[in-house]
Short mmCIF file of N, CA and C in Angstrom, two decimals:
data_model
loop_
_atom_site.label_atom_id
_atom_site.label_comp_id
_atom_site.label_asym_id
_atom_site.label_seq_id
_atom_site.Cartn_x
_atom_site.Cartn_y
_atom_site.Cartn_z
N UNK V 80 20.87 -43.15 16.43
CA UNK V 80 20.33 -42.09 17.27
C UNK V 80 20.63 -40.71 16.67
N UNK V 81 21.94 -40.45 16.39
CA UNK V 81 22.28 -39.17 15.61
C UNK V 81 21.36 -39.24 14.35
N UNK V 82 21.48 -40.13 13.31
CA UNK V 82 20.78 -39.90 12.52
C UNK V 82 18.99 -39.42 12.36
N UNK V 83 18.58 -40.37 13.76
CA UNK V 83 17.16 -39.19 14.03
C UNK V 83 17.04 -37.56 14.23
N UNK V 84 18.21 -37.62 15.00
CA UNK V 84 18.19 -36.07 15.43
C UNK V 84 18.54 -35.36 13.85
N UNK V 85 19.21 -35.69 13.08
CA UNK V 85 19.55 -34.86 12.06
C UNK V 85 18.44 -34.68 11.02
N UNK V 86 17.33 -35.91 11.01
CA UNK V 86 16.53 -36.25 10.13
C UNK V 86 15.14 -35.00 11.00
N UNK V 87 15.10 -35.15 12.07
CA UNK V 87 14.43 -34.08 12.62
C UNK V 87 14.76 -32.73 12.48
N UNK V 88 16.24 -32.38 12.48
CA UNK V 88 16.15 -31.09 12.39
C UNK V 88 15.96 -30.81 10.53
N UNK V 89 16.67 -31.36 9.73
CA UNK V 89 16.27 -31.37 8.20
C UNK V 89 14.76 -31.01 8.20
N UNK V 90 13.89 -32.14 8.60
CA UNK V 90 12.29 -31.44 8.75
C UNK V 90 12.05 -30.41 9.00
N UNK V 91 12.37 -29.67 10.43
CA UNK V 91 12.29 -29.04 11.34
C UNK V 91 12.79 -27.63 10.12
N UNK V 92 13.76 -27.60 9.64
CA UNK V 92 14.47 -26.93 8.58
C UNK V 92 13.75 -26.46 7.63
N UNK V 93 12.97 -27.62 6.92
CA UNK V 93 12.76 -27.50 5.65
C UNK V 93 11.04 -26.69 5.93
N UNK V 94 10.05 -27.26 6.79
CA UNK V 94 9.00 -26.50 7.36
C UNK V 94 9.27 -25.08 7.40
N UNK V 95 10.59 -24.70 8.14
CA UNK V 95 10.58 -23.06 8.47
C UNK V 95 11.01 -22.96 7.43
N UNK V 96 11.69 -22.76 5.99
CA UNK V 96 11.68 -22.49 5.42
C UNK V 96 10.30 -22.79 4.28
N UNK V 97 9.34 -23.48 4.14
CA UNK V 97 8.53 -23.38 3.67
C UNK V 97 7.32 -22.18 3.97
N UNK V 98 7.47 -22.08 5.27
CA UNK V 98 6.53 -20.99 6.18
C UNK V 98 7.03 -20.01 5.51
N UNK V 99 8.33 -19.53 5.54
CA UNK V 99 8.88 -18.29 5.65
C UNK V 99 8.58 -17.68 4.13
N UNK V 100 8.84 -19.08 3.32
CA UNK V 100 8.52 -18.37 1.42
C UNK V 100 7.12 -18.15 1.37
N UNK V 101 5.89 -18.50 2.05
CA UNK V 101 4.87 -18.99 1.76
C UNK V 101 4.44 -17.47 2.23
N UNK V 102 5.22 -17.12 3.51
CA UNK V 102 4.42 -15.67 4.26
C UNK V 102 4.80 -14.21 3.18
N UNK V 103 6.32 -14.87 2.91
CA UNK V 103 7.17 -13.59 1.58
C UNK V 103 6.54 -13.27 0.32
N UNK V 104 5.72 -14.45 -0.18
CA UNK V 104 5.19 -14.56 -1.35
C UNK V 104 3.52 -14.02 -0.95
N UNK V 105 3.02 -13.98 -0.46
CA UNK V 105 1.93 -14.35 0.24
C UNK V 105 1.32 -13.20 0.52
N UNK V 106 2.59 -12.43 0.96
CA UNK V 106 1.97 -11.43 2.10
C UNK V 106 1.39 -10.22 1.28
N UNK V 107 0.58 -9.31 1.99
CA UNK V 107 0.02 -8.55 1.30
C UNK V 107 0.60 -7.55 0.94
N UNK V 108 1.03 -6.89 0.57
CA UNK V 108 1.94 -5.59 0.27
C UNK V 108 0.79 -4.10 -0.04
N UNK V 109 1.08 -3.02 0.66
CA UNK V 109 0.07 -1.87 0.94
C UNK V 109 0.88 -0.90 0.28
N UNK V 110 0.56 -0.39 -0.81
CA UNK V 110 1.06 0.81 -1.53
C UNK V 110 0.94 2.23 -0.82
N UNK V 111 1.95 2.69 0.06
CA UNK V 111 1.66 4.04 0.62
C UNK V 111 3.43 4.28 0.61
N UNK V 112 2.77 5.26 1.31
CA UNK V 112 4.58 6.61 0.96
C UNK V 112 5.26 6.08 1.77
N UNK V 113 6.60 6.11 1.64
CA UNK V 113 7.68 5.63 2.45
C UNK V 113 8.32 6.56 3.30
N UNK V 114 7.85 8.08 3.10
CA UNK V 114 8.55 8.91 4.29
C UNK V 114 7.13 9.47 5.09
N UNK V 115 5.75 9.68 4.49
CA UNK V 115 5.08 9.81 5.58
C UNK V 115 3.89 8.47 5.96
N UNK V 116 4.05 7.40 5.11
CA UNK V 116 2.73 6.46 5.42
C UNK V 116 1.80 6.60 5.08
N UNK V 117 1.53 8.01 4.09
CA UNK V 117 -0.28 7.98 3.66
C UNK V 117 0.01 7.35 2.81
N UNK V 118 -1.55 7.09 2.78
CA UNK V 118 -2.00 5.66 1.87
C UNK V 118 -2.99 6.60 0.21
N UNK V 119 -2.88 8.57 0.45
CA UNK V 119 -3.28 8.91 -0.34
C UNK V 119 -1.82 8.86 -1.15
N UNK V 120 -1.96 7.92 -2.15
CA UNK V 120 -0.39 8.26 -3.23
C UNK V 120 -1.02 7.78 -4.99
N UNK V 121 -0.15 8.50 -5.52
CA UNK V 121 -0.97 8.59 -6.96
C UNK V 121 0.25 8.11 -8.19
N UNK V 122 -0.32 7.43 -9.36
CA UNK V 122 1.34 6.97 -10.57
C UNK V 122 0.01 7.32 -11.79
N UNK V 123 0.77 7.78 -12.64
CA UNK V 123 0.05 7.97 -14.07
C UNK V 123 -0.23 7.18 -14.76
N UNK V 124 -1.84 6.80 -14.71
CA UNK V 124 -2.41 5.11 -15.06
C UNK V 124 -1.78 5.69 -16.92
N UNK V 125 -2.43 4.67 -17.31
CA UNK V 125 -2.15 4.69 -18.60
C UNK V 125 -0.97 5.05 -19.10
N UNK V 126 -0.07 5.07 -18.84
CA UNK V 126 1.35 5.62 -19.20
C UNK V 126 2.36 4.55 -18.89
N UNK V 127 4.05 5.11 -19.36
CA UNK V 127 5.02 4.05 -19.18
C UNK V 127 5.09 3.75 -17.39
N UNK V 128 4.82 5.01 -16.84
CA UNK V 128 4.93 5.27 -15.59
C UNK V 128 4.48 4.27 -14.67
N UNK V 129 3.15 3.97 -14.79
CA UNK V 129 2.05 3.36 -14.70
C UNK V 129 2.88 2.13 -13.46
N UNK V 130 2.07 1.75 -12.23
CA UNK V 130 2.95 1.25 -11.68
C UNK V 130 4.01 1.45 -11.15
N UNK V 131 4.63 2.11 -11.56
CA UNK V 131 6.70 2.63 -11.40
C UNK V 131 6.72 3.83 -10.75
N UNK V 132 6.36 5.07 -11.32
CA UNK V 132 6.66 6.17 -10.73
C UNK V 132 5.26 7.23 -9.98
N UNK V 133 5.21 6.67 -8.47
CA UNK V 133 4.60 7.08 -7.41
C UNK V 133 4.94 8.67 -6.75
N UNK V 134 3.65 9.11 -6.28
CA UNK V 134 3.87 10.15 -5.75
C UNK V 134 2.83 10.66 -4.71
N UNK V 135 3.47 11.35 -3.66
CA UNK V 135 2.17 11.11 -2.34
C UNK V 135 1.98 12.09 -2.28
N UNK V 136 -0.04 12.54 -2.18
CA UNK V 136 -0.60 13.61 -2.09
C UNK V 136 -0.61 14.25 -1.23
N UNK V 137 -0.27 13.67 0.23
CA UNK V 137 -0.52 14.33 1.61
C UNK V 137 1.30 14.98 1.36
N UNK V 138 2.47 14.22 1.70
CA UNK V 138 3.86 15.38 1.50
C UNK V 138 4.52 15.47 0.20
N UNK V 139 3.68 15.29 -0.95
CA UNK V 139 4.44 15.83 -2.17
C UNK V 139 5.91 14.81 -2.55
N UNK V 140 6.21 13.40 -1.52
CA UNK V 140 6.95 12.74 -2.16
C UNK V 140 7.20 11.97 -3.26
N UNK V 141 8.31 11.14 -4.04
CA UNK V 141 7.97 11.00 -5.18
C UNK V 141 9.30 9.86 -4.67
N UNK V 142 8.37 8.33 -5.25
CA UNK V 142 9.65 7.37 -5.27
C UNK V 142 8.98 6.22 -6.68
N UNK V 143 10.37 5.60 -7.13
CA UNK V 143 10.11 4.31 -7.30
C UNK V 143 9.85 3.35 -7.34
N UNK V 144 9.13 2.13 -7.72
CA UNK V 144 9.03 1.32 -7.28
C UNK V 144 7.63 0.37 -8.11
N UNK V 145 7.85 -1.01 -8.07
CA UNK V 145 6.80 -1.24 -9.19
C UNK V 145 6.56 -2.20 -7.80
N UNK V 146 5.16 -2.65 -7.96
CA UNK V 146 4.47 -3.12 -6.56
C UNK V 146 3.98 -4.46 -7.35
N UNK V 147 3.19 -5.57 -6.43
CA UNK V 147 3.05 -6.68 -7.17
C UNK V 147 1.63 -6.16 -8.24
N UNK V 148 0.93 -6.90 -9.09
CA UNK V 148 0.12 -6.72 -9.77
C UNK V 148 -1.73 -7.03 -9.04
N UNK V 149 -1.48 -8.12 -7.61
CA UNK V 149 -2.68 -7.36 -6.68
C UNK V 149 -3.06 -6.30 -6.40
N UNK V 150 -1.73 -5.91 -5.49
CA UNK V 150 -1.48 -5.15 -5.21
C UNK V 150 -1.93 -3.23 -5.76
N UNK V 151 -1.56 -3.58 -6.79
CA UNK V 151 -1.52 -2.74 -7.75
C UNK V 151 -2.75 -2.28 -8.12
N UNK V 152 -3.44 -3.64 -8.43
CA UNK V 152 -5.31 -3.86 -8.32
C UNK V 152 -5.95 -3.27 -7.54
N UNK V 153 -5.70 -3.69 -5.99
CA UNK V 153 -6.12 -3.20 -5.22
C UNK V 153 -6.32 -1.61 -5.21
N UNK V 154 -5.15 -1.38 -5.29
CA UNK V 154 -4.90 0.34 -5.38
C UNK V 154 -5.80 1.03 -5.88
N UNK V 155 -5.87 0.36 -7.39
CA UNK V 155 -6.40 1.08 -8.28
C UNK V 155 -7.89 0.87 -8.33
N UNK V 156 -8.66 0.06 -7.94
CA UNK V 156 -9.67 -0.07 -7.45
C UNK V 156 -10.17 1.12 -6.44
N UNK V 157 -9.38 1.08 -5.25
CA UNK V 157 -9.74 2.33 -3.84
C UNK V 157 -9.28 3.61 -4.82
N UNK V 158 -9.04 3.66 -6.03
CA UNK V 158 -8.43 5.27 -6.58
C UNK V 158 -9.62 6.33 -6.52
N UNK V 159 -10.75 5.57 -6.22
CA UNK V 159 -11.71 6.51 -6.26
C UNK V 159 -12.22 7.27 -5.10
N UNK V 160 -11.66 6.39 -3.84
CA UNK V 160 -11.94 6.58 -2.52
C UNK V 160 -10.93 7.81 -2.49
N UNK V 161 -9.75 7.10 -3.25
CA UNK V 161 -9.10 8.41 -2.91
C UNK V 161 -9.15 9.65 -3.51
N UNK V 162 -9.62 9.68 -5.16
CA UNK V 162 -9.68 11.25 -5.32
C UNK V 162 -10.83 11.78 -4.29
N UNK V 163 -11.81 11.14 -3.71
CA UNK V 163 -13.28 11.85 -3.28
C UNK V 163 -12.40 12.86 -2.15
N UNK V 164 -11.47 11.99 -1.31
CA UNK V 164 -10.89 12.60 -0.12
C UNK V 164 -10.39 13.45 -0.29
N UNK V 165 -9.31 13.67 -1.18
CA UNK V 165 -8.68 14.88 -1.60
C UNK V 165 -9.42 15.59 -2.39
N UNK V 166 -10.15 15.91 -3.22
CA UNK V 166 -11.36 16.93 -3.23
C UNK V 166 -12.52 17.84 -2.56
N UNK V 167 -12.69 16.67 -1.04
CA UNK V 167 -13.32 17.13 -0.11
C UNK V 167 -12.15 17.72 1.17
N UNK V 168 -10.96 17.35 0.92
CA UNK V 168 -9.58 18.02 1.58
C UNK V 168 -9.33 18.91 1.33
N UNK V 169 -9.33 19.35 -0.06
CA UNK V 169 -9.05 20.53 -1.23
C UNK V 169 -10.28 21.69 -0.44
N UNK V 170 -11.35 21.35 -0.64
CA UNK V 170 -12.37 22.19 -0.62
C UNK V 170 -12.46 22.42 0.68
N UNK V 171 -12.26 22.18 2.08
CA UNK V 171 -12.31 22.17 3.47
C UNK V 171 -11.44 23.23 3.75
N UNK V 172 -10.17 22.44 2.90
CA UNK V 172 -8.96 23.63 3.29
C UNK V 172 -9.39 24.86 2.48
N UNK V 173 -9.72 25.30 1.73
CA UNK V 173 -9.58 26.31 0.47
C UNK V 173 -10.85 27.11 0.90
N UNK V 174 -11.88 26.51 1.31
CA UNK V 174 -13.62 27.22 1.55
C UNK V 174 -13.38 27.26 3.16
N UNK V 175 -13.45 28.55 3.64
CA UNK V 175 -13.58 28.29 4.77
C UNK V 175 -14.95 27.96 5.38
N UNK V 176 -16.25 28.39 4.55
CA UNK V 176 -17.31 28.50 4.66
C UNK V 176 -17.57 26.57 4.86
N UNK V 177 -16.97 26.04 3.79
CA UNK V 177 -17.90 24.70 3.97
C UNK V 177 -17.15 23.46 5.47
N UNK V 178 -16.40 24.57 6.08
CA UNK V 178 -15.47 23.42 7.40
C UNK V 178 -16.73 22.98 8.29
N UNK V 179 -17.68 23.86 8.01
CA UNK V 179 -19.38 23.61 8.88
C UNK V 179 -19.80 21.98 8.67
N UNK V 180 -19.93 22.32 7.33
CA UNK V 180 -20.09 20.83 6.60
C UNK V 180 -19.37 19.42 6.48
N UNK V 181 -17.77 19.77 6.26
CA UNK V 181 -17.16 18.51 5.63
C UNK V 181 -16.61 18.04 7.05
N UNK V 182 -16.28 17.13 7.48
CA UNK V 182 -15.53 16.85 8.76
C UNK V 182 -14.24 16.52 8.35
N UNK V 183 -13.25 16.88 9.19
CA UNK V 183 -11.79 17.36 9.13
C UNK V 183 -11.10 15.97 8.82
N UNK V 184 -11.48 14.76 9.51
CA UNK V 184 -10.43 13.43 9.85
C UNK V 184 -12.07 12.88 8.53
N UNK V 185 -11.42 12.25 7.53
CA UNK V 185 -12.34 11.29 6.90
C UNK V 185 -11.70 9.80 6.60
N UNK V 186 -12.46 9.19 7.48
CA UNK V 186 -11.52 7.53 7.38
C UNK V 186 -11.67 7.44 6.13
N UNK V 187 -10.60 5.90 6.45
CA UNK V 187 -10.02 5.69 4.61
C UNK V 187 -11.04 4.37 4.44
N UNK V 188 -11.38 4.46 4.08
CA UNK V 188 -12.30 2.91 3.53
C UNK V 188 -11.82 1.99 2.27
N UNK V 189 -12.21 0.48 3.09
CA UNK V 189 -11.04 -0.49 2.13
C UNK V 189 -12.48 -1.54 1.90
#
C-alpha cells in the first residue's frame, strides 16, 4: 500500500517537474526595459554589443543582458516598427505644427 502511494507521488513529482522545465524553456521572453517596460529599446546590430548591451528610447536606460536567439529575432524583425514610432515621436514632439496630423498614443504592432 505504501509503496503505491510513493510510486504516485514519484509520478505526480516527476510530471510537475517536467511542466515546470517545459514552461522555463518554452516561454517566450519580451525584450523591453527593466525600469520603465517600453518595449521601444535599441543594442548596436552588427557589433560586439549586438545582443548584450541594450538601451531604452522612451527613459534613456542602459542594461545588460543577452536574450535568447528568438527572441532576439523577434526584436529585430519589429526594429522597424520601432524606428517609424520614434521618428513620428521625434517629429510630434519637435513640430508643433504637425500634432494636427500625427496622433499622440501610436499602438505597438506585433
Amino acid at each position: 500500500m505504501i509503496k503505491k502511494y510513493v510510486l504516485i507521488i514519484v509520478v505526480i513529482g516527476i510530471m510537475v517537474s517536467l511542466i515546470i522545465v517545459y514552461h522555463l524553456y518554452f516561454r517566450r521572453e519580451e525584450i523591453k526595459c527593466p525600469k520603465c517596460g517600453s518595449m521601444y529599446v535599441w543594442t548596436p546590430l552588427g557589433t560586439r554589443s549586438e545582443n548584450f548591451l541594450w538601451r531604452c528610447l522612451e527613459c534613456n536606460n542602459t542594461w545588460i543582458k543577452t536574450y535568447s536567439k528568438k527572441s532576439f529575432d523577434e526584436w529585430k524583425d519589429n526594429s522597424v516598427n520601432i524606428v517609424i514610432h520614434m521618428v513620428m515621436k521625434y517629429i510630434s514632439k519637435n513640430h508643433e505644427d504637425s500634432r494636427n496630423f500625427i496622433s499622440e498614443k501610436i499602438k505597438w504592432r506585433r
